[in-house]
Amino acid sequence: MHRSPWPRGAPGAQRVWSACLLLSSIPFWCLLLLPDGAQKLRWASRPFFAAWQEPPQRTHSAAGNSAHQGVDFGPLQPHCEPGQVLLILVTSAPGNAASRQVIRRTWAAREKPPPYQWQVVFLIGQSPGEGASRQIRQEQEDFGDVLVGNYLDTYRNLTLKVLHGVRWALSRCRPSYLLKTDDDCFVNTERLPEFLARQNPLRTGLYAGSVFAREKRKVIRHPSSKWYVPREAYSPEEYPPYASGIGYVLSLDAAARVLRAAESVPIIPVEDAYVGILAQRAGLRPKSSARFAKQNARWRVCNFRYLMVVHSLGAPEQELATRRMREARHACRDRPEVTRW
Ligand SMILES: *[C@@H]1O[C@H](CO)[C@@H](O)[C@H](O)[C@H]1NC(C)=O
């Protein structure tokens, strides 16, 4: 883990810093003496999200680079193995420690080293008043699977949360595929990494999930709604086709294209619709698949040969789904395997 706030390879940075501490009562200014210090300071003094709210200034050629610039991911980030098939980004709130614990001991638990590498990372924001709480720091120390972003953890900031996670994934991990999901969802970790590595027919430009029908894509204009979006933020009355936030898979190239589009599309608080807008801008077509289930409908063992994400599970249901997923490894062998999305 890279805990030092200094850029890697800055020669003698530690020594300059120690000297500054000794000689100066205002170590703040010492930052300016360090290589790249002034830039760090500028970024430290403005919140991460500001980058998304400014009008686009970057030229297209600089765009590829900007996914790596200006974001200090801080010490609260997981270790990431390069060369993974799948990185699972789970949006979670600081107070949802119980849901995270359930996930860690159910579908995120490994019985043995998996044949197709995957990893789970929880995306969490700052708690009001205290930044990342002591409890989150402890969780990161114990499990190393928490990515804390520099944004306030509120429902209306969910879009920032996901952009931050995708940005981190692209600059630190670069898995072949990303899955964005929530902490009340089940993910079929027995099948999804293998399916992606072996059968998935769409190796690039992939954006797959449960795509909303047209009548479910109206922009909500009631200010009291959780999904309220004012006309100034997004003027069309309907969103383009987009995959439900319960779970969608992006190939690495698709994630990079989505992130690049975010530089020129004003942010809206409806995370999954925003990703749909970005995908459309990037020329990606969402692939709708029944492998992503919005309802938990007492799925049977054999369903877990096919289902990849199921939404709306409490703790006992996560346990049950995980048991069935593991049983499906050997059961239902007589059924033909579905190899399409
Ligand atoms: C989102 O996070 C930023 C940065 O912490 C904060 O200033 C802002 O109030 C948050 N927005 C909402 C809608 O919660």
XYZ file of C-alpha atoms and ligand atoms in Angstrom:
355
model
C 0.000 0.000 0.000
C 1.250 3.434 -0.878
C 0.755 5.433 2.267
C 3.196 8.236 1.616
C 1.573 11.430 0.373
C 4.651 12.183 -1.728
C 4.987 11.195 -5.315
C 6.872 7.970 -5.776
C 10.538 8.349 -6.585
C 10.874 11.936 -5.381
C 14.524 11.845 -4.344
C 15.227 12.874 -0.804
C 11.604 13.872 -0.261
C 11.549 12.299 3.172
C 14.697 14.143 4.170
C 13.433 17.516 2.918
C 10.253 16.938 4.818
C 12.048 16.017 8.057
C 14.230 19.091 7.764
C 11.181 21.241 7.210
C 9.500 19.793 10.262
C 12.515 20.654 12.359
C 13.176 24.086 10.961
C 9.748 25.467 10.388
C 6.678 25.913 12.489
C 4.563 26.025 9.358
C 5.288 22.714 7.615
C 2.483 23.540 5.205
C 4.836 25.713 3.123
C 7.344 22.932 2.896
C 5.064 21.192 0.475
C 6.003 23.874 -2.025
C 9.683 22.915 -1.760
C 9.044 19.337 -2.696
C 8.955 18.092 -6.240
C 5.373 18.343 -7.420
C 4.453 19.793 -4.026
C 2.603 22.799 -5.360
C 0.365 20.617 -7.465
C -0.414 18.296 -4.555
C -1.344 21.301 -2.512
C -3.669 22.621 -5.166
C -5.446 19.293 -5.347
C -5.551 18.906 -1.618
C -7.289 22.250 -1.312
C -10.107 21.446 -3.708
C -12.492 18.583 -3.431
C -12.274 15.749 -5.872
C -15.755 16.314 -7.211
C -14.905 19.812 -8.445
C -13.206 18.182 -11.408
C -16.574 16.875 -12.536
C -18.454 20.083 -12.186
C -16.152 22.331 -14.122
C -16.841 22.889 -17.784
C -14.664 20.662 -19.939
C -11.345 22.293 -20.661
C -9.318 19.329 -21.708
C -8.516 18.646 -25.265
C -9.332 15.250 -26.628
C -5.742 14.132 -26.805
C -5.228 14.928 -23.143
C -8.377 13.082 -22.171
C -6.821 9.633 -21.904
C -4.329 11.003 -19.453
C -6.738 12.846 -17.265
C -8.164 9.649 -15.811
C -4.852 9.335 -13.993
C -4.301 12.951 -13.043
C -5.327 15.015 -10.118
C -6.926 12.299 -8.042
C -5.223 11.513 -4.803
C -6.822 8.220 -3.851
C -5.374 8.544 -0.352
C -4.279 5.874 2.083
C -7.714 4.239 2.334
C -7.512 2.143 -0.779
C -7.200 -1.578 -1.298
C -4.344 -3.433 -2.834
C -5.127 -4.562 -6.328
C -3.543 -7.452 -8.167
C -2.867 -6.693 -11.807
C -4.161 -9.048 -14.473
C -7.507 -9.851 -12.886
C -10.472 -10.978 -14.921
C -13.056 -9.127 -12.854
C -13.134 -6.318 -10.324
C -16.422 -6.048 -8.431
C -17.159 -2.515 -7.192
C -19.823 -2.579 -4.478
C -21.385 0.743 -3.496
C -21.907 0.837 0.247
C -22.653 3.465 2.905
C -20.469 3.981 5.992
C -23.262 2.640 8.220
C -23.738 -0.578 6.223
C -20.983 -2.523 7.976
C -23.354 -5.452 8.543
C -24.097 -5.828 4.812
C -20.380 -5.735 4.045
C -19.705 -8.421 6.655
C -22.385 -10.648 5.155
C -20.921 -10.230 1.671
C -17.412 -11.009 2.958
C -18.531 -14.303 4.432
C -20.886 -15.297 1.582
C -20.335 -14.638 -2.128
C -17.058 -12.716 -1.679
C -15.483 -15.558 0.324
C -13.141 -17.909 -1.496
C -12.940 -21.575 -0.649
C -9.727 -21.933 -2.618
C -7.727 -19.749 -5.007
C -10.109 -19.125 -7.900
C -9.114 -20.223 -11.403
C -10.158 -16.815 -12.778
C -8.936 -13.946 -10.623
C -11.491 -11.545 -9.173
C -11.667 -9.082 -6.301
C -14.348 -7.212 -4.350
C -13.924 -3.558 -3.384
C -16.441 -1.568 -1.333
C -16.918 2.075 -2.338
C -17.547 4.348 0.632
C -17.602 8.133 1.050
C -16.914 10.466 3.932
C -19.224 10.531 6.920
C -20.422 14.061 7.709
C -18.207 15.814 10.220
C -15.577 13.138 10.691
C -14.278 12.228 7.240
C -13.694 8.514 7.057
C -14.742 7.236 10.442
C -12.503 5.269 12.749
C -14.633 2.229 12.111
C -14.038 2.400 8.331
C -10.291 2.761 8.920
C -10.464 -0.315 11.124
C -12.379 -2.197 8.436
C -9.773 -1.296 5.867
C -7.049 -2.490 8.237
C -8.842 -5.780 8.890
C -9.998 -6.629 5.388
C -8.189 -4.303 2.953
C -11.225 -4.121 0.688
C -12.485 -0.560 1.213
C -11.949 2.380 -1.124
C -12.828 5.659 0.565
C -13.486 8.589 -1.716
C -13.197 12.290 -1.099
C -16.922 13.023 -1.305
C -19.699 13.166 1.235
C -21.504 9.839 1.426
C -25.072 10.739 0.466
C -27.512 9.145 -1.940
C -27.314 12.191 -4.214
C -23.548 11.634 -4.434
C -23.839 8.057 -5.677
C -22.699 9.097 -9.148
C -19.482 10.554 -7.684
C -18.963 7.332 -5.788
C -19.158 5.186 -8.895
C -17.026 7.526 -11.027
C -14.410 7.566 -8.300
C -14.411 3.758 -8.131
C -14.158 3.318 -11.902
C -11.425 5.917 -12.059
C -9.472 4.101 -9.360
C -9.974 0.761 -11.101
C -8.694 2.117 -14.398
C -5.611 3.698 -12.925
C -4.667 1.093 -10.292
C -6.025 -2.311 -11.307
C -6.954 -2.509 -14.936
C -8.992 -5.739 -14.743
C -10.421 -7.145 -17.974
C -13.953 -6.392 -16.723
C -15.670 -4.313 -14.058
C -18.949 -5.061 -12.343
C -20.676 -2.251 -10.491
C -23.188 -3.452 -7.929
C -24.747 -2.557 -4.522
C -24.349 -4.014 -1.061
C -27.881 -5.480 -1.103
C -27.060 -7.615 -4.134
C -25.774 -11.128 -4.660
C -23.035 -11.748 -7.234
C -22.377 -15.161 -8.708
C -18.647 -15.329 -8.129
C -18.651 -19.012 -9.114
C -19.798 -18.291 -12.640
C -19.258 -14.665 -13.629
C -15.433 -14.566 -13.765
C -15.338 -17.848 -15.677
C -18.126 -16.771 -18.012
C -16.281 -13.534 -18.783
C -12.962 -15.263 -19.313
C -14.239 -18.157 -21.402
C -17.669 -17.679 -22.964
C -18.472 -13.989 -23.158
C -18.844 -13.273 -26.883
C -18.454 -9.484 -26.421
C -14.836 -8.989 -25.438
C -14.743 -5.233 -26.077
C -17.315 -2.467 -25.967
C -19.283 -4.443 -23.387
C -21.931 -2.718 -21.256
C -24.341 -5.391 -20.011
C -27.061 -5.475 -17.379
C -30.799 -5.298 -16.866
C -31.758 -2.557 -19.315
C -34.840 -0.509 -18.447
C -37.824 -0.507 -20.803
C -38.714 2.808 -22.365
C -41.585 3.612 -19.980
C -39.183 3.257 -17.045
C -36.759 5.792 -18.463
C -38.692 9.026 -17.905
C -36.699 11.738 -16.166
C -38.243 12.473 -12.761
C -38.997 16.153 -12.214
C -40.605 16.051 -8.744
C -38.158 17.861 -6.448
C -39.087 15.596 -3.546
C -38.039 12.418 -5.362
C -34.805 10.606 -4.624
C -34.211 10.574 -8.389
C -35.119 14.217 -9.068
C -33.173 15.800 -11.914
C -33.866 19.438 -12.837
C -34.138 20.436 -16.505
C -31.016 22.572 -16.175
C -29.019 19.446 -15.383
C -30.553 17.210 -18.071
C -33.094 18.604 -20.478
C -34.472 15.572 -22.401
C -37.609 14.003 -20.914
C -36.281 10.484 -21.251
C -32.953 8.780 -20.565
C -31.258 6.722 -23.248
C -31.392 2.942 -22.679
C -29.367 2.129 -19.577
C -28.669 -0.798 -17.300
C -30.047 -0.834 -13.773
C -27.574 0.072 -11.039
C -28.187 -3.284 -9.328
C -25.364 -4.546 -11.512
C -23.746 -3.832 -14.846
C -20.601 -5.156 -16.440
C -18.203 -2.994 -18.420
C -15.217 -4.258 -20.334
C -12.062 -2.289 -19.550
C -12.143 -0.389 -22.853
C -15.836 0.448 -22.338
C -15.122 1.747 -18.823
C -12.367 3.977 -20.188
C -14.708 5.338 -22.872
C -17.417 5.995 -20.281
C -14.970 7.839 -18.053
C -13.714 9.917 -20.951
C -17.286 10.903 -21.838
C -17.802 12.050 -18.234
C -15.383 14.888 -18.862
C -17.854 16.597 -21.143
C -21.264 15.532 -19.772
C -22.651 17.407 -16.737
C -23.140 15.074 -13.819
C -26.607 14.053 -12.609
C -27.328 12.283 -9.332
C -29.011 9.250 -10.941
C -25.927 7.065 -11.225
C -27.150 4.309 -13.529
C -28.926 6.723 -15.894
C -25.793 8.878 -15.998
C -23.664 5.875 -16.987
C -26.246 5.215 -19.724
C -25.896 8.791 -20.991
C -22.103 8.459 -20.992
C -22.277 5.086 -22.733
C -24.465 6.545 -25.460
C -22.056 9.454 -25.854
C -19.216 6.935 -26.112
C -21.043 4.902 -28.754
C -21.716 1.888 -26.522
C -24.993 -0.022 -26.762
C -26.272 -1.547 -23.544
C -26.732 -5.294 -23.793
C -29.797 -6.406 -21.864
C -29.549 -9.737 -20.133
C -31.844 -11.783 -17.894
C -28.746 -12.817 -15.978
C -29.280 -9.659 -13.900
C -32.372 -10.056 -11.713
C -33.978 -7.020 -10.093
C -36.036 -9.247 -7.803
C -35.021 -11.995 -5.474
C -37.615 -14.590 -6.439
C -36.506 -17.633 -4.442
C -34.226 -18.816 -7.160
C -33.506 -22.535 -7.288
C -30.127 -24.205 -7.424
C -30.119 -24.616 -11.188
C -30.896 -20.914 -11.700
C -27.440 -20.198 -10.297
C -25.839 -21.763 -13.336
C -27.200 -18.799 -15.244
C -27.857 -15.818 -12.921
C -24.985 -13.400 -12.369
C -26.508 -10.682 -10.150
C -29.613 -10.769 -7.938
C -30.953 -7.667 -6.218
C -32.584 -7.155 -2.836
C -31.193 -9.741 -0.460
C -30.978 -9.580 3.296
C -28.406 -11.538 5.315
C -30.208 -14.919 5.400
C -30.923 -14.692 1.667
C -27.260 -13.970 0.907
C -26.377 -17.142 2.832
C -28.982 -19.165 0.984
C -28.060 -17.830 -2.455
C -24.386 -18.546 -1.787
C -25.167 -22.121 -0.716
C -27.189 -22.664 -3.879
C -24.468 -21.102 -6.010
C -21.986 -23.602 -4.587
C -24.396 -26.520 -5.033
C -24.941 -25.496 -8.651
C -21.272 -26.248 -9.260
C -22.103 -29.954 -9.318
C -25.872 -30.044 -9.659
C -27.882 -29.578 -12.864
C -25.095 -30.903 -15.051
C -27.704 -32.422 -17.337
C -28.970 -28.955 -18.336
C -27.396 -27.333 -21.365
C -25.089 -24.484 -20.418
C -26.181 -21.033 -21.616
C -23.162 -19.343 -23.100
C -24.803 -16.107 -24.298
C -25.499 -13.009 -22.255
C -21.298 15.542 -2.395
O -20.000 15.567 -1.844
C -19.440 16.855 -1.794
C -18.006 16.730 -1.370
O -17.876 16.163 -0.111
C -20.271 17.738 -0.865
O -19.741 19.026 -0.812
C -21.677 17.796 -1.400
O -22.499 18.493 -0.515
C -22.247 16.399 -1.604
N -23.496 16.512 -2.328
C -24.621 16.006 -1.910
C -25.777 16.259 -2.771
O -24.709 15.354 -0.902
